Amino acid sequence: MRHDSPLKRRRRGSANTFDRFLMVLFLVSFASFTYSSITKTQTHAATGGSFGPPSPSSSSKKEMKAAPWRHFSNTPRSIWTSSQIPTDPYIDPSDQNLVAFPASPGTHPSTFQPTRLCSDGVSRPTIFVSVASYRDYMCSSTVTNILGNARHPERIRVAVVEQNMEADPFSCLDTIVPCSTDPSQPLCLYRSSVEIYSLPAPSATGPVFARALGSALYNGESYAMQCDAHLEFVVDWDEDVIGQHSRVNNDYAVLTTYLSDVKGNISPKTGKGLSKTVPFMCNSAFEQAGGVQILRHGSQPELANPFGLGEPVLSPYWAAGWYFSRGHFVQNVPYDPNLPMVFQGEEISIGVRGFTHGYDFYTPGRSVCYHYYGKRPSLRGHEPPVVKKYWENSNHHQGSLKKAMRRLAGTIGMLPAGSSTEDVGPYGLGAVRPMEQFYKIYNIDPKEHTANVEGLCKYTNSGKLHRKITPLLKEGGGPIDYGKLGDWVVPGLS
């Protein structure tokens, strides 16, 4: 059951110009640095210059559809300057008046919106929400829920990567009734705050690529959230999660976890959360995927918060299905789009890379959304359709997974000693902390493929890890200075 907050809020502003602008900017990330035959004329929006690259051949278009990740730029758009912005041969030249991105974090063009005026006249920090959906009929209800259950939906911008078949009888913009009949529906009131990037389902190559597309639509918002397309949010979730993030006094904090099941955890009367426990990210073991051994997160223990509901708890791992952070996390730890068909390994890859860039992961002190694991709601009164998975495209991408997994494992040091690794450019490790520090502290051997599961879970769930490490927060908003731990490691079970 969806809980829509009263929506008697005044819709503000004129039609959102970001829709066209950001779509062009995202598609630019497909611009083929690898197409040496395509002219790469640059311009800046202020010049009003025109673009005129030749159209790609039909064979190039077929290749693009079959393997789109091969044509994703090796430069994250967040560090492009105006002289580096390439043209996109798949966009009409008249539509390619681009605005430069900042050369470094913190220098926002005027189009960036770290705050937005809300209906009560108060300017509040904005939230960017990235949703990847593969043929998921619950996508529209999730987006509706994100907007409708927020206390201040005006500050939220949702970017959806929708991967559907033409014959699928649903979309991420579906409303219960037409907007002309009921304009008070969240997707009617705040349609201009929803960005849709549509990718044909046969071109889908898994969650990593889809989330790379979604995160590429980030536009300077103060906060960023990533979530699955089949969730339900509690009422006033935006105020709650920002409050939790602020309480840790760490600008590099990332709240993240595997979500609890929605069943029985949201009040049907008030829309508030009912659960008194939270899942802790600690239970992981090595498994084989694509010919390599990789650390995979399993089912996580769901326990009472040792510090009381609402207080985030330091944890070792990052989860892809839900995280909430400051917006710079999206820029500083960009998804590697060159990992087709990868599922297992996505989370430890971002987690290790995030650690090296200075980010610290916390279990949220209280859940603000829940996941549909079991039976899903009906679709327009009918039995819910079977939700397809991207694996149905495996035959189109034979051999891609093994190469992608070697790239991923090599980046985070999980290939056997002596193995050659690939230069991944901006999708590699950071310079704030060494990767080896992560493995040492959490008692993980990436070469022998062993992990201290029992000891790490006991230490994390009890709050001992939090008490031991969080006093090492740097003054002025983090991050944690792990160098002060010396030779300390999380102990095993005694």
CSV table of C-alpha atoms in Angstrom, one decimal:
chain,number,residue,atom,x,y,z
A,1,MET,CA,0.0,0.0,0.0
A,2,ARG,CA,1.5,3.3,-1.0
A,3,HIS,CA,1.4,6.2,1.5
A,4,ASP,CA,1.2,9.5,-0.2
A,5,SER,CA,1.7,12.5,2.1
A,6,PRO,CA,-0.9,15.3,1.8
A,7,LEU,CA,0.1,17.1,-1.3
A,8,LYS,CA,-1.5,20.4,-0.8
A,9,ARG,CA,1.8,22.0,-1.5
A,10,ARG,CA,2.1,24.8,-4.1
A,11,ARG,CA,4.0,23.7,-7.2
A,12,ARG,CA,6.8,26.2,-7.6
A,13,GLY,CA,8.8,27.4,-10.6
A,14,SER,CA,8.5,27.2,-14.3
A,15,ALA,CA,9.0,24.2,-16.5
A,16,ASN,CA,12.2,22.5,-15.6
A,17,THR,CA,14.9,23.1,-18.2
A,18,PHE,CA,17.1,20.3,-16.9
A,19,ASP,CA,15.2,17.6,-18.7
A,20,ARG,CA,16.6,18.3,-22.1
A,21,PHE,CA,19.9,19.8,-20.9
A,22,LEU,CA,20.8,16.8,-18.7
A,23,MET,CA,19.7,14.2,-21.2
A,24,VAL,CA,22.1,15.8,-23.7
A,25,LEU,CA,24.8,15.9,-21.2
A,26,PHE,CA,24.4,12.3,-20.3
A,27,LEU,CA,24.3,11.1,-23.8
A,28,VAL,CA,27.4,13.0,-24.3
A,29,SER,CA,29.0,10.5,-22.0
A,30,PHE,CA,28.4,8.0,-24.8
A,31,ALA,CA,30.4,10.2,-27.1
A,32,SER,CA,32.9,8.0,-28.7
A,33,PHE,CA,36.4,8.9,-27.8
A,34,THR,CA,37.1,5.6,-29.4
A,35,TYR,CA,35.6,6.6,-32.7
A,36,SER,CA,38.7,8.1,-34.4
A,37,SER,CA,36.8,8.6,-37.6
A,38,ILE,CA,34.2,10.9,-35.9
A,39,THR,CA,35.1,14.6,-35.8
A,40,LYS,CA,35.1,15.8,-32.2
A,41,THR,CA,34.3,19.5,-32.4
A,42,GLN,CA,34.1,21.3,-29.1
A,43,THR,CA,32.1,24.3,-28.0
A,44,HIS,CA,30.6,26.0,-25.0
A,45,ALA,CA,27.0,27.0,-24.4
A,46,ALA,CA,27.9,30.7,-24.2
A,47,THR,CA,29.3,30.8,-27.7
A,48,GLY,CA,26.2,29.4,-29.2
A,49,GLY,CA,28.4,27.4,-31.5
A,50,SER,CA,27.0,24.6,-33.7
A,51,PHE,CA,28.1,21.0,-34.1
A,52,GLY,CA,28.3,19.1,-37.3
A,53,PRO,CA,30.0,15.7,-36.9
A,54,PRO,CA,29.3,13.1,-39.5
A,55,SER,CA,26.7,10.4,-38.6
A,56,PRO,CA,28.1,7.0,-37.7
A,57,SER,CA,27.8,4.1,-40.1
A,58,SER,CA,25.0,1.6,-39.7
A,59,SER,CA,27.5,-0.9,-38.5
A,60,SER,CA,28.7,1.5,-35.7
A,61,LYS,CA,25.1,2.0,-34.6
A,62,LYS,CA,24.5,-1.8,-34.4
A,63,GLU,CA,27.7,-2.2,-32.4
A,64,MET,CA,26.6,0.6,-30.1
A,65,LYS,CA,23.2,-1.1,-29.4
A,66,ALA,CA,24.9,-4.5,-28.9
A,67,ALA,CA,27.6,-3.3,-26.5
A,68,PRO,CA,26.9,0.3,-25.4
A,69,TRP,CA,29.4,0.1,-22.5
A,70,ARG,CA,32.3,0.1,-25.0
A,71,HIS,CA,31.4,3.6,-26.1
A,72,PHE,CA,31.2,5.2,-22.6
A,73,SER,CA,33.8,7.9,-22.1
A,74,ASN,CA,36.8,7.1,-20.0
A,75,THR,CA,36.5,10.6,-18.4
A,76,PRO,CA,33.7,11.1,-15.8
A,77,ARG,CA,31.6,14.1,-16.9
A,78,SER,CA,32.1,15.7,-13.4
A,79,ILE,CA,35.7,16.6,-14.3
A,80,TRP,CA,35.3,17.7,-17.9
A,81,THR,CA,36.1,21.3,-18.8
A,82,SER,CA,34.6,23.2,-21.7
A,83,SER,CA,37.5,22.4,-24.0
A,84,GLN,CA,37.1,18.6,-23.4
A,85,ILE,CA,33.4,18.2,-24.0
A,86,PRO,CA,33.0,16.0,-27.1
A,87,THR,CA,30.1,16.0,-29.4
A,88,ASP,CA,27.6,13.1,-29.6
A,89,PRO,CA,27.0,11.7,-33.1
A,90,TYR,CA,23.6,10.4,-32.0
A,91,ILE,CA,22.2,13.8,-31.1
A,92,ASP,CA,20.9,16.3,-33.5
A,93,PRO,CA,23.6,19.0,-33.9
A,94,SER,CA,21.1,21.8,-33.1
A,95,ASP,CA,20.5,20.3,-29.7
A,96,GLN,CA,24.2,20.2,-28.6
A,97,ASN,CA,24.7,23.5,-26.9
A,98,LEU,CA,26.6,22.2,-23.9
A,99,VAL,CA,27.5,23.8,-20.6
A,100,ALA,CA,30.9,23.1,-19.1
A,101,PHE,CA,31.3,21.0,-16.0
A,102,PRO,CA,33.6,22.1,-13.2
A,103,ALA,CA,37.3,21.3,-13.4
A,104,SER,CA,37.3,20.5,-9.7
A,105,PRO,CA,34.7,19.8,-7.0
A,106,GLY,CA,33.2,22.9,-5.4
A,107,THR,CA,33.1,25.1,-8.5
A,108,HIS,CA,29.5,24.8,-9.6
A,109,PRO,CA,28.1,26.3,-12.8
A,110,SER,CA,24.9,28.3,-12.2
A,111,THR,CA,22.8,25.3,-13.3
A,112,PHE,CA,23.9,23.3,-10.3
A,113,GLN,CA,21.4,23.4,-7.4
A,114,PRO,CA,22.8,22.6,-4.0
A,115,THR,CA,19.7,24.2,-2.5
A,116,ARG,CA,16.2,24.8,-3.7
A,117,LEU,CA,13.4,27.0,-2.4
A,118,CYS,CA,10.6,24.9,-1.0
A,119,SER,CA,6.9,25.6,-0.8
A,120,ASP,CA,7.1,27.0,2.7
A,121,GLY,CA,9.6,29.7,1.5
A,122,VAL,CA,12.7,28.0,3.0
A,123,SER,CA,15.7,27.1,0.9
A,124,ARG,CA,16.8,23.6,1.7
A,125,PRO,CA,19.6,21.3,0.5
A,126,THR,CA,18.7,19.2,-2.6
A,127,ILE,CA,18.7,15.5,-2.9
A,128,PHE,CA,19.6,13.6,-6.1
A,129,VAL,CA,18.0,10.1,-6.3
A,130,SER,CA,19.3,7.5,-8.8
A,131,VAL,CA,17.0,4.6,-9.7
A,132,ALA,CA,17.9,1.8,-12.1
A,133,SER,CA,14.9,-0.2,-13.3
A,134,TYR,CA,15.0,-3.4,-15.5
A,135,ARG,CA,11.5,-4.2,-16.7
A,136,ASP,CA,10.1,-3.5,-13.2
A,137,TYR,CA,6.5,-2.6,-13.0
A,138,MET,CA,7.0,-1.2,-9.5
A,139,CYS,CA,9.3,1.6,-10.8
A,140,SER,CA,6.5,4.1,-11.1
A,141,SER,CA,5.2,3.4,-7.6
A,142,THR,CA,8.7,3.7,-6.2
A,143,VAL,CA,9.2,7.1,-7.8
A,144,THR,CA,5.7,8.2,-6.7
A,145,ASN,CA,6.6,7.1,-3.2
A,146,ILE,CA,9.9,8.9,-3.2
A,147,LEU,CA,8.2,12.2,-4.1
A,148,GLY,CA,4.9,11.7,-2.3
A,149,ASN,CA,6.3,10.6,1.1
A,150,ALA,CA,9.0,13.3,1.2
A,151,ARG,CA,8.2,16.3,3.5
A,152,HIS,CA,9.8,18.6,0.9
A,153,PRO,CA,9.5,17.0,-2.5
A,154,GLU,CA,10.4,20.3,-4.2
A,155,ARG,CA,14.1,19.7,-3.3
A,156,ILE,CA,14.2,16.2,-4.8
A,157,ARG,CA,15.3,15.3,-8.3
A,158,VAL,CA,14.9,11.7,-9.4
A,159,ALA,CA,17.0,10.2,-12.3
A,160,VAL,CA,15.6,6.9,-13.6
A,161,VAL,CA,17.4,4.6,-16.0
A,162,GLU,CA,14.4,2.7,-17.5
A,163,GLN,CA,15.3,-0.5,-19.3
A,164,ASN,CA,12.0,-1.8,-20.9
A,165,MET,CA,10.8,-3.7,-23.9
A,166,GLU,CA,8.4,-1.8,-26.2
A,167,ALA,CA,5.7,-4.4,-25.4
A,168,ASP,CA,6.0,-4.0,-21.6
A,169,PRO,CA,2.6,-2.6,-20.4
A,170,PHE,CA,4.1,-0.2,-17.8
A,171,SER,CA,6.6,2.6,-17.4
A,172,CYS,CA,8.3,4.5,-14.7
A,173,LEU,CA,6.0,7.5,-15.2
A,174,ASP,CA,2.7,5.6,-14.9
A,175,THR,CA,0.1,7.3,-12.7
A,176,ILE,CA,-2.9,5.6,-11.1
A,177,VAL,CA,-5.2,7.8,-13.2
A,178,PRO,CA,-4.4,10.4,-15.9
A,179,CYS,CA,-3.0,13.7,-14.6
A,180,SER,CA,-6.0,15.4,-16.3
A,181,THR,CA,-8.3,13.5,-14.0
A,182,ASP,CA,-6.2,13.9,-10.8
A,183,PRO,CA,-3.4,16.5,-11.0
A,184,SER,CA,-2.6,16.1,-7.3
A,185,GLN,CA,-0.7,12.9,-7.9
A,186,PRO,CA,3.0,13.2,-7.1
A,187,LEU,CA,4.1,12.3,-10.6
A,188,CYS,CA,1.8,15.0,-11.9
A,189,LEU,CA,2.8,17.7,-9.4
A,190,TYR,CA,6.5,17.0,-9.7
A,191,ARG,CA,7.0,15.6,-13.2
A,192,SER,CA,9.6,18.2,-14.0
A,193,SER,CA,11.7,16.8,-11.2
A,194,VAL,CA,11.9,13.3,-12.7
A,195,GLU,CA,14.6,12.6,-15.4
A,196,ILE,CA,14.1,9.4,-17.4
A,197,TYR,CA,16.8,7.8,-19.5
A,198,SER,CA,15.3,5.0,-21.5
A,199,LEU,CA,17.5,2.2,-22.7
A,200,PRO,CA,16.1,-0.7,-24.7
A,201,ALA,CA,16.0,-3.8,-22.5
A,202,PRO,CA,18.1,-5.9,-25.0
A,203,SER,CA,20.9,-3.4,-24.6
A,204,ALA,CA,21.0,-3.7,-20.8
A,205,THR,CA,24.1,-5.2,-19.4
A,206,GLY,CA,23.4,-5.3,-15.7
A,207,PRO,CA,23.1,-3.0,-12.7
A,208,VAL,CA,26.7,-1.6,-12.9
A,209,PHE,CA,26.2,-0.1,-16.3
A,210,ALA,CA,22.6,1.1,-15.5
A,211,ARG,CA,23.8,2.8,-12.3
A,212,ALA,CA,26.7,4.4,-14.2
A,213,LEU,CA,24.1,5.9,-16.5
A,214,GLY,CA,22.0,7.1,-13.6
A,215,SER,CA,24.9,8.6,-11.6
A,216,ALA,CA,26.0,10.4,-14.7
A,217,LEU,CA,22.8,12.5,-14.4
A,218,TYR,CA,24.0,13.9,-11.0
A,219,ASN,CA,23.9,17.7,-11.3
A,220,GLY,CA,25.5,19.2,-8.1
A,221,GLU,CA,22.8,18.4,-5.6
A,222,SER,CA,23.8,18.6,-1.9
A,223,TYR,CA,22.9,14.9,-1.2
A,224,ALA,CA,22.8,11.8,-3.3
A,225,MET,CA,20.8,8.6,-2.9
A,226,GLN,CA,20.7,5.4,-4.9
A,227,CYS,CA,18.0,2.8,-4.6
A,228,ASP,CA,16.3,-0.1,-6.2
A,229,ALA,CA,13.1,0.3,-8.2
A,230,HIS,CA,10.9,-1.7,-5.9
A,231,LEU,CA,10.9,0.1,-2.6
A,232,GLU,CA,8.5,1.8,-0.2
A,233,PHE,CA,9.5,4.9,1.7
A,234,VAL,CA,8.3,6.1,5.1
A,235,VAL,CA,6.6,9.4,5.5
A,236,ASP,CA,9.1,12.3,5.9
A,237,TRP,CA,12.0,10.1,4.9
A,238,ASP,CA,14.0,13.0,3.5
A,239,GLU,CA,14.1,14.9,6.8
A,240,ASP,CA,14.9,11.7,8.7
A,241,VAL,CA,17.8,10.6,6.6
A,242,ILE,CA,19.4,14.1,6.4
A,243,GLY,CA,19.1,14.3,10.2
A,244,GLN,CA,20.8,10.9,10.6
A,245,HIS,CA,23.6,11.9,8.2
A,246,SER,CA,24.2,15.2,10.1
A,247,ARG,CA,24.4,13.4,13.4
A,248,VAL,CA,27.6,11.6,12.6
A,249,ASN,CA,29.4,14.9,12.0
A,250,ASN,CA,31.3,13.4,9.0
A,251,ASP,CA,30.9,14.9,5.6
A,252,TYR,CA,32.4,11.7,4.1
A,253,ALA,CA,29.8,9.5,5.8
A,254,VAL,CA,27.8,7.1,3.5
A,255,LEU,CA,24.7,5.6,5.1
A,256,THR,CA,24.1,2.2,3.4
A,257,THR,CA,22.7,-1.2,4.0
A,258,TYR,CA,20.7,-4.1,2.7
A,259,LEU,CA,17.1,-3.1,3.3
A,260,SER,CA,14.6,-4.9,5.4
A,261,ASP,CA,11.5,-6.5,3.9
A,262,VAL,CA,8.6,-4.1,3.6
A,263,LYS,CA,6.1,-6.7,5.1
A,264,GLY,CA,4.9,-5.5,8.5
A,265,ASN,CA,7.4,-2.7,8.7
A,266,ILE,CA,5.3,0.4,7.7
A,267,SER,CA,2.2,1.4,9.4
A,268,PRO,CA,-0.8,1.3,7.0
A,269,LYS,CA,-2.4,4.2,8.9
A,270,THR,CA,0.4,6.6,9.4
A,271,GLY,CA,3.0,5.6,6.8
A,272,LYS,CA,5.7,5.6,9.5
A,273,GLY,CA,8.3,2.9,10.0
A,274,LEU,CA,7.6,0.2,12.6
A,275,SER,CA,10.8,-1.8,12.7
A,276,LYS,CA,13.0,-1.6,15.8
A,277,THR,CA,16.0,-3.4,14.1
A,278,VAL,CA,18.4,-2.6,11.3
A,279,PRO,CA,20.5,-4.8,9.0
A,280,PHE,CA,24.3,-4.5,9.6
A,281,MET,CA,26.7,-4.9,6.7
A,282,CYS,CA,29.3,-7.4,7.9
A,283,ASN,CA,28.6,-10.9,6.6
A,284,SER,CA,30.7,-11.5,3.5
A,285,ALA,CA,32.7,-14.4,2.0
A,286,PHE,CA,34.7,-15.1,-1.2
A,287,GLU,CA,32.9,-16.8,-4.1
A,288,GLN,CA,33.8,-17.4,-7.7
A,289,ALA,CA,32.2,-15.2,-10.4
A,290,GLY,CA,33.4,-14.9,-14.0
A,291,GLY,CA,36.5,-17.0,-13.3
A,292,VAL,CA,37.8,-15.0,-10.3
A,293,GLN,CA,37.4,-15.0,-6.6
A,294,ILE,CA,35.6,-12.0,-5.3
A,295,LEU,CA,34.2,-10.9,-1.9
A,296,ARG,CA,30.4,-11.1,-1.9
A,297,HIS,CA,28.1,-9.8,0.7
A,298,GLY,CA,25.5,-12.3,1.9
A,299,SER,CA,22.4,-12.1,4.0
A,300,GLN,CA,23.1,-9.6,6.8
A,301,PRO,CA,22.1,-9.9,10.4
A,302,GLU,CA,19.2,-7.7,11.5
A,303,LEU,CA,19.5,-6.6,15.0
A,304,ALA,CA,18.6,-3.8,17.5
A,305,ASN,CA,20.8,-0.7,17.1
A,306,PRO,CA,23.3,-0.7,20.0
A,307,PHE,CA,23.1,3.1,20.3
A,308,GLY,CA,19.3,3.4,19.9
A,309,LEU,CA,17.1,4.1,16.9
A,310,GLY,CA,18.3,7.0,14.8
A,311,GLU,CA,22.0,6.8,15.5
A,312,PRO,CA,24.1,5.5,12.6
A,313,VAL,CA,26.7,2.8,13.3
A,314,LEU,CA,30.0,2.6,11.6
A,315,SER,CA,30.2,-0.6,9.4
A,316,PRO,CA,32.8,-1.9,7.0
A,317,TYR,CA,30.8,-2.4,3.7
A,318,TRP,CA,28.8,-0.5,1.1
A,319,ALA,CA,25.5,-1.7,-0.4
A,320,ALA,CA,24.3,-0.9,-3.9
A,321,GLY,CA,20.5,-1.3,-3.3
A,322,TRP,CA,20.4,1.7,-1.0
A,323,TYR,CA,22.9,4.4,0.1
A,324,PHE,CA,22.7,8.1,1.1
A,325,SER,CA,25.6,10.4,1.1
A,326,ARG,CA,26.8,13.9,0.3
A,327,GLY,CA,26.7,14.6,-3.5
A,328,HIS,CA,30.4,14.6,-3.9
A,329,PHE,CA,30.5,10.8,-3.4
A,330,VAL,CA,28.9,10.4,-6.9
A,331,GLN,CA,31.7,12.6,-8.4
A,332,ASN,CA,34.6,11.2,-6.5
A,333,VAL,CA,33.8,7.5,-6.8
A,334,PRO,CA,32.2,7.2,-10.3
A,335,TYR,CA,30.8,3.9,-11.4
A,336,ASP,CA,33.0,2.1,-13.9
A,337,PRO,CA,30.7,1.7,-16.9
A,338,ASN,CA,33.1,-0.9,-18.5
A,339,LEU,CA,31.8,-3.8,-16.4
A,340,PRO,CA,29.1,-5.5,-18.5
A,341,MET,CA,27.1,-8.3,-17.0
A,342,VAL,CA,28.6,-7.8,-13.6
A,343,PHE,CA,26.4,-8.4,-10.5
A,344,GLN,CA,28.6,-10.1,-7.9
A,345,GLY,CA,31.5,-7.7,-7.1
A,346,GLU,CA,29.7,-4.4,-7.7
A,347,GLU,CA,29.5,-3.7,-4.0
A,348,ILE,CA,32.9,-4.6,-2.8
A,349,SER,CA,34.4,-2.7,-5.7
A,350,ILE,CA,32.6,0.6,-4.9
A,351,GLY,CA,33.2,-0.1,-1.2
A,352,VAL,CA,37.0,-0.5,-1.5
A,353,ARG,CA,37.3,2.4,-3.9
A,354,GLY,CA,35.2,4.6,-1.7
A,355,PHE,CA,37.4,3.8,1.3
A,356,THR,CA,40.5,4.8,-0.6
A,357,HIS,CA,38.8,8.1,-1.5
A,358,GLY,CA,38.2,8.8,2.2
A,359,TYR,CA,34.6,7.7,2.6
A,360,ASP,CA,33.2,6.0,5.7
A,361,PHE,CA,30.2,3.6,5.7
A,362,TYR,CA,27.5,3.6,8.3
A,363,THR,CA,24.5,1.4,9.0
A,364,PRO,CA,21.6,3.9,9.2
A,365,GLY,CA,20.3,4.3,12.7
A,366,ARG,CA,16.7,3.8,11.5
A,367,SER,CA,15.3,2.5,8.2
A,368,VAL,CA,13.7,5.2,5.9
A,369,CYS,CA,12.6,2.7,3.2
A,370,TYR,CA,11.9,-1.0,2.7
A,371,HIS,CA,12.3,-3.6,0.0
A,372,TYR,CA,9.8,-5.9,-1.7
A,373,TYR,CA,11.5,-9.3,-1.4
A,374,GLY,CA,8.4,-11.5,-1.4
A,375,LYS,CA,5.0,-11.2,-3.0
A,376,ARG,CA,4.6,-7.9,-4.7
A,377,PRO,CA,1.5,-5.7,-5.1
A,378,SER,CA,-0.9,-6.3,-8.0
A,379,LEU,CA,-0.6,-4.3,-11.3
A,380,ARG,CA,-3.8,-2.4,-11.9
A,381,GLY,CA,-5.8,-5.1,-10.0
A,382,HIS,CA,-4.2,-8.0,-11.8
A,383,GLU,CA,-1.7,-10.6,-10.6
A,384,PRO,CA,1.7,-9.0,-10.7
A,385,PRO,CA,3.8,-10.0,-13.7
A,386,VAL,CA,7.0,-12.0,-13.3
A,387,VAL,CA,9.9,-9.5,-13.1
A,388,LYS,CA,12.5,-10.2,-15.6
A,389,LYS,CA,16.2,-10.1,-15.0
A,390,TYR,CA,19.0,-8.7,-17.2
A,391,TRP,CA,20.5,-12.2,-17.4
A,392,GLU,CA,18.0,-12.8,-20.2
A,393,ASN,CA,20.4,-10.9,-22.4
A,394,SER,CA,23.4,-13.1,-21.6
A,395,ASN,CA,23.5,-14.7,-25.1
A,396,HIS,CA,24.1,-11.2,-26.6
A,397,HIS,CA,27.2,-10.7,-24.4
A,398,GLN,CA,29.1,-13.9,-24.4
A,399,GLY,CA,32.6,-13.6,-22.9
A,400,SER,CA,32.0,-10.1,-21.5
A,401,LEU,CA,31.6,-11.2,-17.9
A,402,LYS,CA,35.1,-12.8,-17.6
A,403,LYS,CA,36.9,-9.8,-18.9
A,404,ALA,CA,34.8,-7.4,-16.8
A,405,MET,CA,35.5,-9.4,-13.6
A,406,ARG,CA,39.2,-9.5,-14.2
A,407,ARG,CA,39.1,-5.7,-14.6
A,408,LEU,CA,37.1,-5.3,-11.4
A,409,ALA,CA,39.1,-7.7,-9.3
A,410,GLY,CA,42.4,-6.3,-10.6
A,411,THR,CA,41.3,-2.8,-9.6
A,412,ILE,CA,40.7,-3.8,-5.9
A,413,GLY,CA,43.6,-6.2,-5.6
A,414,MET,CA,41.7,-9.5,-5.6
A,415,LEU,CA,43.5,-11.2,-8.5
A,416,PRO,CA,46.2,-13.8,-7.5
A,417,ALA,CA,49.7,-12.4,-6.9
A,418,GLY,CA,51.6,-11.7,-10.1
A,419,SER,CA,48.5,-11.2,-12.2
A,420,SER,CA,48.5,-8.4,-14.7
A,421,THR,CA,46.0,-5.7,-14.2
A,422,GLU,CA,44.2,-3.2,-16.4
A,423,ASP,CA,44.6,0.6,-16.3
A,424,VAL,CA,41.1,1.8,-15.5
A,425,GLY,CA,41.8,5.5,-15.5
A,426,PRO,CA,39.4,7.6,-13.4
A,427,TYR,CA,37.5,4.4,-12.2
A,428,GLY,CA,40.4,3.3,-9.9
A,429,LEU,CA,41.5,3.8,-6.4
A,430,GLY,CA,41.7,7.1,-4.5
A,431,ALA,CA,44.7,8.7,-2.9
A,432,VAL,CA,43.3,9.4,0.6
A,433,ARG,CA,43.9,5.9,2.1
A,434,PRO,CA,45.7,2.9,0.7
A,435,MET,CA,43.6,-0.1,-0.3
A,436,GLU,CA,45.8,-2.4,1.9
A,437,GLN,CA,44.6,-0.5,5.0
A,438,PHE,CA,41.1,-1.6,4.3
A,439,TYR,CA,42.0,-5.2,4.1
A,440,LYS,CA,44.3,-5.1,7.1
A,441,ILE,CA,41.8,-3.5,9.5
A,442,TYR,CA,39.0,-5.8,8.6
A,443,ASN,CA,41.2,-8.9,8.5
A,444,ILE,CA,40.6,-9.7,4.9
A,445,ASP,CA,43.2,-11.5,2.7
A,446,PRO,CA,42.4,-10.6,-0.9
A,447,LYS,CA,45.0,-12.9,-2.3
A,448,GLU,CA,44.3,-16.0,-0.2
A,449,HIS,CA,40.6,-15.1,-0.4
A,450,THR,CA,39.8,-15.4,3.3
A,451,ALA,CA,37.6,-13.1,5.5
A,452,ASN,CA,37.0,-12.7,9.2
A,453,VAL,CA,33.3,-13.0,9.0
A,454,GLU,CA,32.3,-14.0,12.5
A,455,GLY,CA,34.7,-11.6,14.3
A,456,LEU,CA,33.8,-8.7,12.0
A,457,CYS,CA,30.0,-9.2,12.5
A,458,LYS,CA,30.4,-9.5,16.3
A,459,TYR,CA,32.5,-6.4,16.5
A,460,THR,CA,30.3,-4.4,14.1
A,461,ASN,CA,26.9,-5.4,15.5
A,462,SER,CA,27.8,-4.7,19.1
A,463,GLY,CA,29.0,-1.1,18.3
A,464,LYS,CA,32.6,-1.9,19.3
A,465,LEU,CA,33.9,-1.0,15.8
A,466,HIS,CA,32.1,2.3,16.0
A,467,ARG,CA,33.4,3.1,19.5
A,468,LYS,CA,37.0,2.2,18.5
A,469,ILE,CA,37.2,4.1,15.3
A,470,THR,CA,34.9,7.1,15.2
A,471,PRO,CA,36.9,9.1,17.8
A,472,LEU,CA,39.5,9.3,15.0
A,473,LEU,CA,37.3,11.6,12.9
A,474,LYS,CA,39.2,14.6,11.7
A,475,GLU,CA,38.1,17.9,13.0
A,476,GLY,CA,35.7,19.9,10.8
A,477,GLY,CA,33.7,17.0,9.3
A,478,GLY,CA,35.8,13.9,8.8
A,479,PRO,CA,36.9,11.7,7.3
A,480,ILE,CA,38.2,9.1,9.8
A,481,ASP,CA,42.0,9.1,10.1
A,482,TYR,CA,42.6,5.3,10.0
A,483,GLY,CA,46.3,5.9,10.1
A,484,LYS,CA,46.1,6.5,13.8
A,485,LEU,CA,45.0,2.9,14.3
A,486,GLY,CA,48.6,1.7,13.8
A,487,ASP,CA,48.7,-2.1,13.6
A,488,TRP,CA,45.2,-2.6,15.1
A,489,VAL,CA,42.8,-5.0,13.3
A,490,VAL,CA,39.3,-6.2,14.0
A,491,PRO,CA,39.9,-9.3,16.2
A,492,GLY,CA,38.5,-12.7,15.4
A,493,LEU,CA,36.3,-14.7,17.7
A,494,SER,CA,38.1,-15.7,20.9
